[in-house]
CSV table of C-alpha atoms (C1' of nucleotides) in Angstrom, one decimal:
chain,number,residue,atom,x,y,z
A,1079,MET,CA,-14.6,28.7,-3.6
A,1080,LEU,CA,-13.5,25.3,-2.6
A,1081,THR,CA,-14.1,22.6,-5.2
A,1082,ARG,CA,-13.4,19.0,-5.4
A,1083,GLU,CA,-10.8,19.7,-8.1
A,1084,ARG,CA,-8.9,22.2,-6.0
A,1085,ILE,CA,-8.9,19.8,-3.1
A,1086,VAL,CA,-7.6,16.9,-5.1
A,1087,ALA,CA,-4.9,19.1,-6.8
A,1088,ALA,CA,-3.7,20.3,-3.4
A,1089,ALA,CA,-3.7,16.8,-2.0
A,1090,LEU,CA,-1.6,15.5,-4.9
A,1091,ALA,CA,0.8,18.4,-4.6
A,1092,LEU,CA,1.1,17.7,-0.9
A,1093,VAL,CA,1.8,14.0,-1.4
A,1094,ASP,CA,4.3,14.8,-4.2
A,1095,ALA,CA,6.1,17.2,-1.9
A,1096,GLU,CA,6.1,15.4,1.4
A,1097,GLY,CA,4.9,11.9,0.9
A,1098,ALA,CA,1.6,10.0,1.6
A,1099,ASP,CA,2.0,10.2,5.3
A,1100,ALA,CA,1.9,14.0,5.2
A,1101,LEU,CA,-1.6,13.9,3.8
A,1102,SER,CA,-4.1,14.7,6.5
A,1103,MET,CA,-7.4,16.5,6.4
A,1104,ARG,CA,-6.2,19.2,8.8
A,1105,ARG,CA,-3.0,19.8,6.9
A,1106,LEU,CA,-4.8,19.9,3.6
A,1107,GLY,CA,-7.2,22.4,5.1
A,1108,ALA,CA,-4.3,24.6,6.1
A,1109,GLU,CA,-2.9,24.3,2.6
A,1110,LEU,CA,-6.2,25.5,1.2
A,1111,ALA,CA,-6.6,28.2,3.8
A,1112,VAL,CA,-9.8,26.6,5.0
A,1113,ASP,CA,-11.0,24.6,8.0
A,1114,ALA,CA,-10.4,20.9,7.8
A,1115,SER,CA,-14.1,20.2,8.2
A,1116,SER,CA,-14.9,22.2,5.1
A,1117,ILE,CA,-13.4,19.4,3.0
A,1118,TYR,CA,-16.1,17.1,4.0
A,1119,TYR,CA,-18.6,19.1,2.1
A,1120,HIS,CA,-16.9,18.1,-1.2
A,1121,VAL,CA,-15.4,14.7,-0.4
A,1122,PRO,CA,-17.0,12.0,1.8
A,1123,ASN,CA,-13.9,11.0,3.7
A,1124,LYS,CA,-10.2,10.5,3.6
A,1125,ALA,CA,-10.3,7.1,1.8
A,1126,ALA,CA,-12.3,8.7,-1.0
A,1127,LEU,CA,-9.8,11.5,-1.2
A,1128,GLU,CA,-7.0,9.0,-1.6
A,1129,ASP,CA,-8.9,7.3,-4.3
A,1130,LEU,CA,-9.2,10.6,-6.1
A,1131,VAL,CA,-5.4,11.3,-5.8
A,1132,VAL,CA,-4.8,7.9,-7.4
A,1133,ASP,CA,-7.3,8.7,-10.1
A,1134,ALA,CA,-5.6,12.0,-10.7
A,1135,VAL,CA,-2.3,10.3,-11.4
A,1136,MET,CA,-3.8,7.7,-13.5
A,1137,SER,CA,-5.6,10.3,-15.5
A,1138,GLU,CA,-2.3,11.7,-16.6
A,1139,VAL,CA,-1.5,8.6,-18.6
A,1140,ASP,CA,-0.9,9.6,-22.1
A,1141,LEU,CA,-2.4,7.1,-24.6
A,1142,SER,CA,-1.9,9.3,-27.7
A,1143,ALA,CA,1.2,7.4,-28.7
A,1144,ASP,CA,-0.9,4.4,-29.5
A,1145,ASP,CA,-0.9,3.3,-33.1
A,1146,PRO,CA,-4.1,1.2,-33.7
A,1147,ALA,CA,-2.5,-0.3,-36.8
A,1148,ALA,CA,0.5,-1.7,-34.9
A,1149,PRO,CA,0.5,-5.3,-33.7
A,1150,PRO,CA,-1.0,-5.9,-30.2
A,1151,PRO,CA,2.3,-6.6,-28.4
A,1152,ALA,CA,3.7,-3.3,-29.5
A,1153,ARG,CA,0.5,-1.5,-28.6
A,1154,VAL,CA,0.5,-3.0,-25.1
A,1155,LEU,CA,4.2,-2.0,-24.6
A,1156,THR,CA,3.4,1.5,-25.6
A,1157,ALA,CA,0.5,1.7,-23.1
A,1158,LEU,CA,2.6,0.3,-20.3
A,1159,ARG,CA,5.3,2.9,-21.0
A,1160,GLY,CA,2.7,5.6,-20.7
A,1161,MET,CA,1.5,4.2,-17.4
A,1162,ALA,CA,5.1,3.9,-16.1
A,1163,GLU,CA,5.8,7.5,-17.1
A,1164,ALA,CA,2.7,8.8,-15.2
A,1165,LEU,CA,3.5,6.8,-12.1
A,1166,PHE,CA,7.1,7.8,-12.2
A,1167,ALA,CA,6.1,11.4,-12.3
A,1168,HIS,CA,4.5,10.9,-8.8
A,1169,PRO,CA,6.6,8.3,-7.0
A,1170,ARG,CA,5.3,9.2,-3.6
A,1171,THR,CA,1.7,8.3,-4.6
A,1172,LEU,CA,2.8,4.7,-5.3
A,1173,PRO,CA,1.9,3.4,-1.9
A,1174,LEU,CA,-1.6,4.7,-2.3
A,1175,PHE,CA,-2.1,2.6,-5.5
A,1176,ALA,CA,-1.8,-0.6,-3.6
A,1177,SER,CA,-4.6,0.1,-1.1
A,1178,ARG,CA,-6.9,2.4,-3.1
A,1179,SER,CA,-8.8,1.9,-6.3
A,1180,LEU,CA,-9.7,3.7,-9.5
A,1181,THR,CA,-13.1,5.3,-9.3
A,1182,THR,CA,-13.3,7.9,-12.1
A,1183,PRO,CA,-13.9,7.3,-15.9
A,1184,GLU,CA,-10.8,9.3,-16.7
A,1185,SER,CA,-8.5,7.1,-14.6
A,1186,LEU,CA,-10.1,3.9,-15.9
A,1187,ARG,CA,-9.4,4.8,-19.5
A,1188,PRO,CA,-5.9,3.2,-19.7
A,1189,ILE,CA,-7.4,0.0,-18.3
A,1190,GLU,CA,-10.2,0.1,-20.9
A,1191,HIS,CA,-7.6,0.7,-23.6
A,1192,LEU,CA,-5.4,-2.2,-22.5
A,1193,ILE,CA,-8.4,-4.7,-22.3
A,1194,GLY,CA,-9.4,-3.6,-25.7
A,1195,VAL,CA,-6.0,-4.2,-27.2
A,1196,MET,CA,-5.7,-7.6,-25.5
A,1197,ARG,CA,-9.2,-8.4,-26.7
A,1198,GLU,CA,-8.1,-8.0,-30.4
A,1199,THR,CA,-6.0,-11.1,-30.0
A,1200,GLY,CA,-9.1,-13.1,-29.5
A,1201,MET,CA,-8.6,-13.7,-25.8
A,1202,ASN,CA,-11.8,-14.0,-23.7
A,1203,TYR,CA,-12.7,-11.4,-21.1
A,1204,PRO,CA,-11.7,-13.2,-17.9
A,1205,ARG,CA,-8.2,-13.8,-19.4
A,1206,CYS,CA,-7.9,-10.3,-20.6
A,1207,VAL,CA,-8.7,-9.0,-17.2
A,1208,ALA,CA,-6.2,-11.3,-15.6
A,1209,ALA,CA,-3.6,-10.3,-18.1
A,1210,VAL,CA,-4.2,-6.6,-17.6
A,1211,ASN,CA,-4.1,-7.1,-13.9
A,1212,ALA,CA,-0.8,-8.8,-14.1
A,1213,LEU,CA,0.6,-6.1,-16.4
A,1214,SER,CA,-0.6,-3.3,-14.2
A,1215,PHE,CA,1.0,-4.8,-11.2
A,1216,TYR,CA,4.2,-5.2,-13.1
A,1217,VAL,CA,4.2,-1.5,-13.9
A,1218,LEU,CA,3.5,-0.7,-10.3
A,1219,GLY,CA,6.2,-3.0,-9.1
A,1220,ALA,CA,8.8,-1.8,-11.6
A,1221,THR,CA,8.0,1.8,-10.9
A,1222,THR,CA,8.2,1.3,-7.1
A,1223,ALA,CA,11.6,-0.5,-7.5
A,1224,GLN,CA,12.9,2.4,-9.5
A,1225,ALA,CA,11.5,5.0,-7.2
A,1226,VAL,CA,13.3,3.5,-4.2
A,1227,GLY,CA,16.6,5.0,-5.3
A,1228,MET,CA,15.3,8.6,-5.6
A,1229,LEU,CA,13.3,8.6,-2.3
A,1230,GLU,CA,15.9,7.8,0.3
A,1231,GLU,CA,14.1,10.0,2.7
A,1232,ASP,CA,11.0,7.8,2.7
A,1233,ARG,CA,13.0,4.6,2.6
A,1234,ASP,CA,13.8,2.9,5.8
A,1235,ALA,CA,17.5,2.7,6.4
A,1236,ARG,CA,16.3,-0.4,8.3
A,1237,ALA,CA,15.5,-2.2,5.1
A,1238,ALA,CA,18.8,-1.5,3.5
A,1239,ALA,CA,20.6,-2.3,6.7
A,1240,ALA,CA,18.8,-5.6,6.9
A,1241,LEU,CA,19.9,-6.6,3.4
A,1242,ALA,CA,23.5,-5.6,4.1
A,1243,ALA,CA,23.5,-7.6,7.3
A,1244,LEU,CA,22.3,-10.8,5.7
A,1245,PRO,CA,24.8,-13.8,6.2
A,1246,ALA,CA,26.5,-14.3,2.9
A,1247,GLU,CA,26.7,-18.1,3.3
A,1248,GLU,CA,23.0,-18.5,3.7
A,1249,PHE,CA,22.0,-15.8,1.2
A,1250,PRO,CA,24.6,-16.0,-1.5
A,1251,HIS,CA,22.3,-14.8,-4.3
A,1252,ILE,CA,20.9,-11.7,-2.6
A,1253,THR,CA,24.4,-10.9,-1.4
A,1254,ALA,CA,25.8,-11.3,-4.9
A,1255,ALA,CA,23.0,-9.4,-6.5
A,1256,ILE,CA,23.5,-6.4,-4.2
A,1257,ALA,CA,27.2,-6.4,-5.1
A,1258,THR,CA,26.5,-6.6,-8.8
A,1259,PRO,CA,26.1,-3.2,-10.3
A,1260,GLY,CA,23.0,-2.7,-12.3
A,1261,LEU,CA,24.3,-3.5,-15.8
A,1262,LEU,CA,21.0,-2.3,-17.3
A,1263,GLY,CA,19.6,1.2,-16.8
A,1264,ASP,CA,16.1,1.4,-15.2
A,1265,ALA,CA,14.5,2.1,-18.5
A,1266,GLU,CA,16.0,-0.9,-20.2
A,1267,GLU,CA,15.2,-3.1,-17.3
A,1268,PHE,CA,11.6,-2.0,-17.5
A,1269,GLU,CA,11.5,-2.7,-21.2
A,1270,LEU,CA,12.9,-6.2,-20.8
A,1271,GLY,CA,10.5,-7.3,-18.1
A,1272,ALA,CA,7.5,-5.7,-20.0
A,1273,ARG,CA,8.4,-7.4,-23.3
A,1274,ALA,CA,8.9,-10.7,-21.5
A,1275,MET,CA,5.5,-10.5,-19.8
A,1276,ILE,CA,3.7,-9.4,-22.9
A,1277,ALA,CA,5.2,-12.2,-24.9
A,1278,GLY,CA,4.3,-14.7,-22.3
A,1279,LEU,CA,0.7,-13.4,-21.7
A,1280,LEU,CA,-0.1,-13.2,-25.4
A,1281,ALA,CA,1.6,-16.4,-26.4
A,1282,GLU,CA,-0.9,-18.7,-24.8
A,1283,GLY,CA,-3.9,-16.6,-25.9
B,1312,MET,CA,7.1,-10.7,29.7
B,1313,LEU,CA,6.7,-8.8,26.6
B,1314,THR,CA,8.8,-10.0,23.7
B,1315,ARG,CA,9.1,-8.9,20.1
B,1316,GLU,CA,7.7,-12.2,19.0
B,1317,ARG,CA,4.6,-11.8,21.2
B,1318,ILE,CA,4.1,-8.2,19.9
B,1319,VAL,CA,4.4,-9.3,16.2
B,1320,ALA,CA,2.1,-12.3,16.8
B,1321,ALA,CA,-0.6,-10.0,18.4
B,1322,ALA,CA,-0.2,-7.4,15.6
B,1323,LEU,CA,-0.7,-10.0,12.9
B,1324,ALA,CA,-3.7,-11.5,14.7
B,1325,LEU,CA,-5.2,-8.0,15.0
B,1326,VAL,CA,-4.7,-7.2,11.3
B,1327,ASP,CA,-6.1,-10.6,10.3
B,1328,ALA,CA,-9.1,-10.0,12.5
B,1329,GLU,CA,-9.9,-6.3,11.9
B,1330,GLY,CA,-7.7,-5.1,9.0
B,1331,ALA,CA,-4.6,-3.0,8.8
B,1332,ASP,CA,-6.4,0.2,9.9
B,1333,ALA,CA,-7.2,-1.4,13.2
B,1334,LEU,CA,-3.5,-1.7,14.0
B,1335,SER,CA,-2.4,1.0,16.4
B,1336,MET,CA,0.1,1.0,19.2
B,1337,ARG,CA,-2.5,1.8,21.8
B,1338,ARG,CA,-4.9,-0.9,20.6
B,1339,LEU,CA,-2.1,-3.4,20.4
B,1340,GLY,CA,-1.0,-2.5,23.9
B,1341,ALA,CA,-4.6,-3.1,25.1
B,1342,GLU,CA,-4.5,-6.5,23.4
B,1343,LEU,CA,-1.3,-7.4,25.2
B,1344,ALA,CA,-2.6,-6.0,28.5
B,1345,VAL,CA,0.3,-3.5,28.5
B,1346,ASP,CA,0.7,0.2,28.1
B,1347,ALA,CA,1.2,1.3,24.5
B,1348,SER,CA,4.5,2.9,25.4
B,1349,SER,CA,5.9,-0.4,26.6
B,1350,ILE,CA,6.0,-1.6,23.0
B,1351,TYR,CA,8.7,0.9,22.2
B,1352,TYR,CA,11.1,-0.9,24.3
B,1353,HIS,CA,11.0,-3.9,21.9
B,1354,VAL,CA,10.2,-2.2,18.5
B,1355,PRO,CA,11.5,1.2,17.4
B,1356,ASN,CA,8.3,2.5,15.9
B,1357,LYS,CA,5.1,1.6,14.1
B,1358,ALA,CA,6.8,1.4,10.6
B,1359,ALA,CA,9.2,-1.2,11.9
B,1360,LEU,CA,6.3,-3.1,13.5
B,1361,GLU,CA,4.5,-3.2,10.1
B,1362,ASP,CA,7.7,-4.4,8.5
B,1363,LEU,CA,7.7,-7.2,11.0
B,1364,VAL,CA,4.1,-8.2,10.3
B,1365,VAL,CA,5.0,-8.4,6.6
B,1366,ASP,CA,8.1,-10.5,7.6
B,1367,ALA,CA,5.9,-12.8,9.6
B,1368,VAL,CA,3.6,-13.5,6.7
B,1369,MET,CA,6.4,-14.0,4.3
B,1370,SER,CA,8.1,-16.4,6.7
B,1371,GLU,CA,5.1,-18.7,6.4
B,1372,VAL,CA,5.9,-19.4,2.8
B,1373,ASP,CA,6.5,-23.1,2.5
B,1374,LEU,CA,9.4,-24.0,0.1
B,1375,SER,CA,9.5,-27.7,1.0
B,1376,ALA,CA,7.6,-28.6,-2.1
B,1377,ASP,CA,10.6,-27.6,-4.3
B,1378,ASP,CA,12.2,-30.4,-6.3
B,1379,PRO,CA,15.7,-29.3,-7.1
B,1380,ALA,CA,15.8,-31.8,-9.9
B,1381,ALA,CA,12.8,-30.3,-11.7
B,1382,PRO,CA,13.3,-27.8,-14.6
B,1383,PRO,CA,13.5,-24.1,-13.5
B,1384,PRO,CA,10.1,-23.0,-14.8
B,1385,ALA,CA,8.4,-25.7,-12.8
B,1386,ARG,CA,10.4,-24.8,-9.7
B,1387,VAL,CA,9.5,-21.1,-10.0
B,1388,LEU,CA,5.8,-22.0,-10.4
B,1389,THR,CA,6.0,-24.1,-7.2
B,1390,ALA,CA,7.6,-21.2,-5.3
B,1391,LEU,CA,5.0,-18.7,-6.5
B,1392,ARG,CA,2.2,-21.1,-5.4
B,1393,GLY,CA,3.8,-21.2,-2.0
B,1394,MET,CA,4.0,-17.4,-1.8
B,1395,ALA,CA,0.4,-17.0,-3.0
B,1396,GLU,CA,-0.8,-19.5,-0.4
B,1397,ALA,CA,0.9,-17.7,2.4
B,1398,LEU,CA,-0.4,-14.3,1.3
B,1399,PHE,CA,-3.9,-15.6,0.8
B,1400,ALA,CA,-3.9,-16.9,4.3
B,1401,HIS,CA,-3.5,-13.2,5.5
B,1402,PRO,CA,-5.4,-11.2,3.0
B,1403,ARG,CA,-5.8,-8.1,5.2
B,1404,THR,CA,-2.0,-7.8,5.5
B,1405,LEU,CA,-1.7,-7.3,1.7
B,1406,PRO,CA,-1.9,-3.5,1.8
B,1407,LEU,CA,1.1,-3.5,4.1
B,1408,PHE,CA,3.2,-5.4,1.5
B,1409,ALA,CA,3.1,-2.5,-0.9
B,1410,SER,CA,4.4,0.1,1.5
B,1411,ARG,CA,6.6,-1.9,3.8
B,1412,SER,CA,9.7,-4.1,3.1
B,1413,LEU,CA,11.2,-7.4,4.1
B,1414,THR,CA,13.8,-7.0,6.9
B,1415,THR,CA,14.4,-10.5,8.4
B,1416,PRO,CA,16.4,-13.4,7.0
B,1417,GLU,CA,13.4,-15.7,7.4
B,1418,SER,CA,11.2,-13.6,5.2
B,1419,LEU,CA,13.9,-13.1,2.6
B,1420,ARG,CA,14.4,-16.8,2.1
B,1421,PRO,CA,11.7,-17.2,-0.6
B,1422,ILE,CA,13.4,-14.3,-2.5
B,1423,GLU,CA,16.8,-15.9,-2.2
B,1424,HIS,CA,15.3,-19.2,-3.3
B,1425,LEU,CA,13.7,-17.6,-6.4
B,1426,ILE,CA,16.9,-15.7,-7.4
B,1427,GLY,CA,18.8,-19.0,-7.1
B,1428,VAL,CA,16.4,-20.9,-9.3
B,1429,MET,CA,16.4,-18.1,-12.0
B,1430,ARG,CA,20.2,-18.0,-11.7
B,1431,GLU,CA,20.5,-21.7,-12.8
B,1432,THR,CA,19.2,-20.7,-16.2
B,1433,GLY,CA,22.4,-18.6,-16.7
B,1434,MET,CA,20.6,-15.2,-16.4
B,1435,ASN,CA,22.8,-12.5,-14.8
B,1436,TYR,CA,22.0,-11.0,-11.5
B,1437,PRO,CA,20.3,-7.7,-12.5
B,1438,ARG,CA,18.0,-9.6,-14.8
B,1439,CYS,CA,17.3,-12.2,-12.1
B,1440,VAL,CA,16.4,-9.5,-9.6
B,1441,ALA,CA,14.1,-7.7,-12.2
B,1442,ALA,CA,12.4,-11.0,-13.0
B,1443,VAL,CA,11.9,-11.9,-9.3
B,1444,ASN,CA,10.6,-8.4,-8.7
B,1445,ALA,CA,8.1,-8.8,-11.5
B,1446,LEU,CA,7.0,-12.2,-10.3
B,1447,SER,CA,6.6,-11.1,-6.7
B,1448,PHE,CA,4.4,-8.2,-7.8
B,1449,TYR,CA,2.4,-10.6,-9.9
B,1450,VAL,CA,1.7,-12.8,-6.9
B,1451,LEU,CA,0.8,-9.7,-4.8
B,1452,GLY,CA,-1.5,-8.4,-7.6
B,1453,ALA,CA,-3.2,-11.7,-8.2
B,1454,THR,CA,-3.7,-12.4,-4.5
B,1455,THR,CA,-5.1,-8.9,-3.9
B,1456,ALA,CA,-7.5,-9.4,-6.8
B,1457,GLN,CA,-8.7,-12.6,-5.3
B,1458,ALA,CA,-9.0,-11.2,-1.8
B,1459,VAL,CA,-11.3,-8.4,-3.0
B,1460,GLY,CA,-14.1,-10.8,-3.2
B,1461,MET,CA,-13.8,-12.1,0.4
B,1462,LEU,CA,-13.3,-8.8,2.0
B,1463,GLU,CA,-16.3,-6.8,1.1
B,1464,GLU,CA,-16.2,-5.0,4.4
B,1465,ASP,CA,-12.8,-3.4,3.7
B,1466,ARG,CA,-13.8,-2.8,0.1
B,1467,ASP,CA,-15.3,0.5,-0.9
B,1468,ALA,CA,-18.7,0.2,-2.2
B,1469,ARG,CA,-17.6,3.3,-4.0
B,1470,ALA,CA,-15.2,1.4,-6.2
B,1471,ALA,CA,-17.8,-1.1,-7.2
B,1472,ALA,CA,-20.4,1.6,-7.7
B,1473,ALA,CA,-18.0,3.6,-9.9
B,1474,LEU,CA,-17.4,0.6,-12.2
B,1475,ALA,CA,-21.1,-0.1,-12.4
B,1476,ALA,CA,-21.9,3.5,-13.3
B,1477,LEU,CA,-19.4,3.6,-16.2
B,1478,PRO,CA,-21.0,4.6,-19.5
B,1479,ALA,CA,-21.2,1.4,-21.6
B,1480,GLU,CA,-20.6,3.2,-24.9
B,1481,GLU,CA,-17.3,4.7,-23.7
B,1482,PHE,CA,-16.2,1.7,-21.7
B,1483,PRO,CA,-17.4,-1.3,-23.7
B,1484,HIS,CA,-14.7,-3.7,-22.6
B,1485,ILE,CA,-14.8,-3.0,-18.8
B,1486,THR,CA,-18.6,-3.2,-19.0
B,1487,ALA,CA,-18.5,-6.5,-20.9
B,1488,ALA,CA,-15.8,-7.9,-18.6
B,1489,ILE,CA,-17.9,-7.2,-15.5
B,1490,ALA,CA,-20.9,-8.9,-17.1
B,1491,THR,CA,-18.8,-11.9,-18.1
B,1492,PRO,CA,-18.8,-14.5,-15.4
B,1493,GLY,CA,-15.3,-15.7,-14.4
B,1494,LEU,CA,-15.0,-18.8,-16.5
B,1495,LEU,CA,-11.9,-19.7,-14.7
B,1496,GLY,CA,-11.6,-20.2,-11.0
B,1497,ASP,CA,-9.2,-18.0,-9.1
B,1498,ALA,CA,-6.7,-20.8,-8.8
B,1499,GLU,CA,-6.7,-21.5,-12.5
B,1500,GLU,CA,-6.4,-17.9,-13.3
B,1501,PHE,CA,-3.4,-17.5,-11.0
B,1502,GLU,CA,-1.8,-20.5,-12.7
B,1503,LEU,CA,-2.3,-19.2,-16.2
B,1504,GLY,CA,-0.9,-15.8,-15.5
B,1505,ALA,CA,2.0,-17.3,-13.6
B,1506,ARG,CA,2.9,-19.8,-16.3
B,1507,ALA,CA,2.7,-17.0,-18.9
B,1508,MET,CA,5.0,-14.7,-17.0
B,1509,ILE,CA,7.5,-17.5,-16.2
B,1510,ALA,CA,7.6,-18.5,-19.8
B,1511,GLY,CA,8.1,-15.0,-20.9
B,1512,LEU,CA,10.8,-14.1,-18.4
B,1513,LEU,CA,12.8,-17.3,-18.9
B,1514,ALA,CA,12.5,-17.3,-22.7
B,1515,GLU,CA,14.7,-14.3,-23.3
B,1516,GLY,CA,17.3,-15.4,-20.7
C,419,DA,C1',16.1,-4.5,32.3
C,420,DC,C1',11.6,-3.7,31.7
C,421,DC,C1',7.3,-1.2,32.1
C,422,DT,C1',4.2,2.9,33.4
C,423,DG,C1',2.0,7.6,33.3
C,424,DA,C1',1.6,11.7,31.8
C,425,DA,C1',2.4,14.8,28.3
C,426,DC,C1',2.9,16.8,23.5
C,427,DA,C1',1.5,17.4,19.2
C,428,DC,C1',-1.2,15.6,16.3
C,429,DC,C1',-5.3,12.8,13.9
C,430,DG,C1',-10.6,11.7,11.2
C,431,DT,C1',-15.2,12.8,11.6
C,432,DT,C1',-19.6,14.9,13.1
C,433,DC,C1',-22.8,18.4,13.7
C,434,DA,C1',-25.0,22.5,15.3
C,435,DA,C1',-24.4,27.0,14.1
C,436,DG,C1',-23.4,30.7,11.1
C,437,DT,C1',-23.6,33.4,6.4
D,1244,DA,C1',-25.2,26.3,-0.6
D,1245,DC,C1',-21.1,26.5,1.6
D,1246,DC,C1',-18.1,27.1,5.4
D,1247,DT,C1',-16.8,27.4,10.6
D,1248,DG,C1',-15.9,26.0,15.5
D,1249,DA,C1',-16.1,23.1,18.9
D,1250,DA,C1',-16.3,18.7,20.4
D,1251,DC,C1',-15.5,13.5,20.5
D,1252,DA,C1',-12.8,9.8,20.3
D,1253,DC,C1',-8.9,8.6,18.9
D,1254,DC,C1',-3.6,8.6,17.2
D,1255,DG,C1',2.4,8.0,17.5
D,1256,DT,C1',6.1,9.1,20.2
D,1257,DT,C1',9.0,10.7,24.1
D,1258,DC,C1',10.7,10.7,28.6
D,1259,DA,C1',11.1,11.0,33.4
D,1260,DA,C1',9.9,8.0,36.9
D,1261,DG,C1',9.1,3.7,39.0
D,1262,DT,C1',10.3,-1.4,40.1
DNA sequence: ACCTGAACACCGTTCAAGT
DNA sequence: ACCTGAACACCGTTCAAGT
């Protein structure tokens, strides 16, 4: 029996293994030993399926490390770490996050959690939402930047070549930045940026 | 005569008018009154074309408002405003930004500029890059959030319906946030988040 | 040098028909 | 209720051939 769960699990596995471009209804059907058209009985269309893949990844976020007694900045940092961990476990789904949206209660739980923590600082809702939005995009950005290294196959040699070909006189900083080895590990870099953003966003509350 | 410039201009116009999904080599060929295969003489493939569309938008960023004598935080804010303005002028290209990368000198100029300004605070290169990365993703995130309102056609009614259907007991904050009218205009919200991030990122320099 | 046409190997989606 | 098969209207990319 085909179920929505089986379909989503197969779709996520396919994206993990071969990238977002490899996800097609026909290919997915083959993977499930079923005709492509059968999928439409369980999922309205491909866009909805992509939403569900994004939901599945976001549902893996572990919020159990939260200590409700800790100060808000520490709690937010813990939550962001949890998000980064889940995203990093599925780097090839990252492009989907930008164009798709969260649709299930399970996947919206981390967002609910973050708004709740921000809220305890006395910030009003519109500002909480803006702050959570900024933080979420930071996590997505930092995770994407880290994933670039491990996904050379997906990555365009073109982009790297373009950076390398940049005239050093006109682009001294980019040139120098490329030449400077990352003094910080990825994890430390993530922490630094996250702490900075949290401090900034909570300071003006 | 077909040129790379004409192709990119037509591609950007097409995405602006009908969204990123409408961009196909065949459709673009029709728009240029040329066979789809002719495009391959000027651009290696569709991924490269999408890179060039992203480059074209980023090249529109106006950095002329920069005052080199101003303090770094003010200069960074000015640059982010310029980026947001350019992105907001082409909201339907935003999904492309997440999956494509900048490849031309013109489009990398705002990045070079930002790194340079950060650099004047004495921050080392890896941290400058991390900071600029975080700020860029903030601009992308904030712009995307703002664009959602004006692009209902692209937007899934599914996403909105999912939020509305969320059980209020389990998701009190999201429910409340939806019900709370945006007290801040989009522009003010962008400014607040941007100032907060800049303050946070420059503070620990 | 620049463009075309045909071909190859794919797509997403619908819908009558089967069980 | 659940799945299939065929069909429709598309795709990206290649490559010999034309001018």
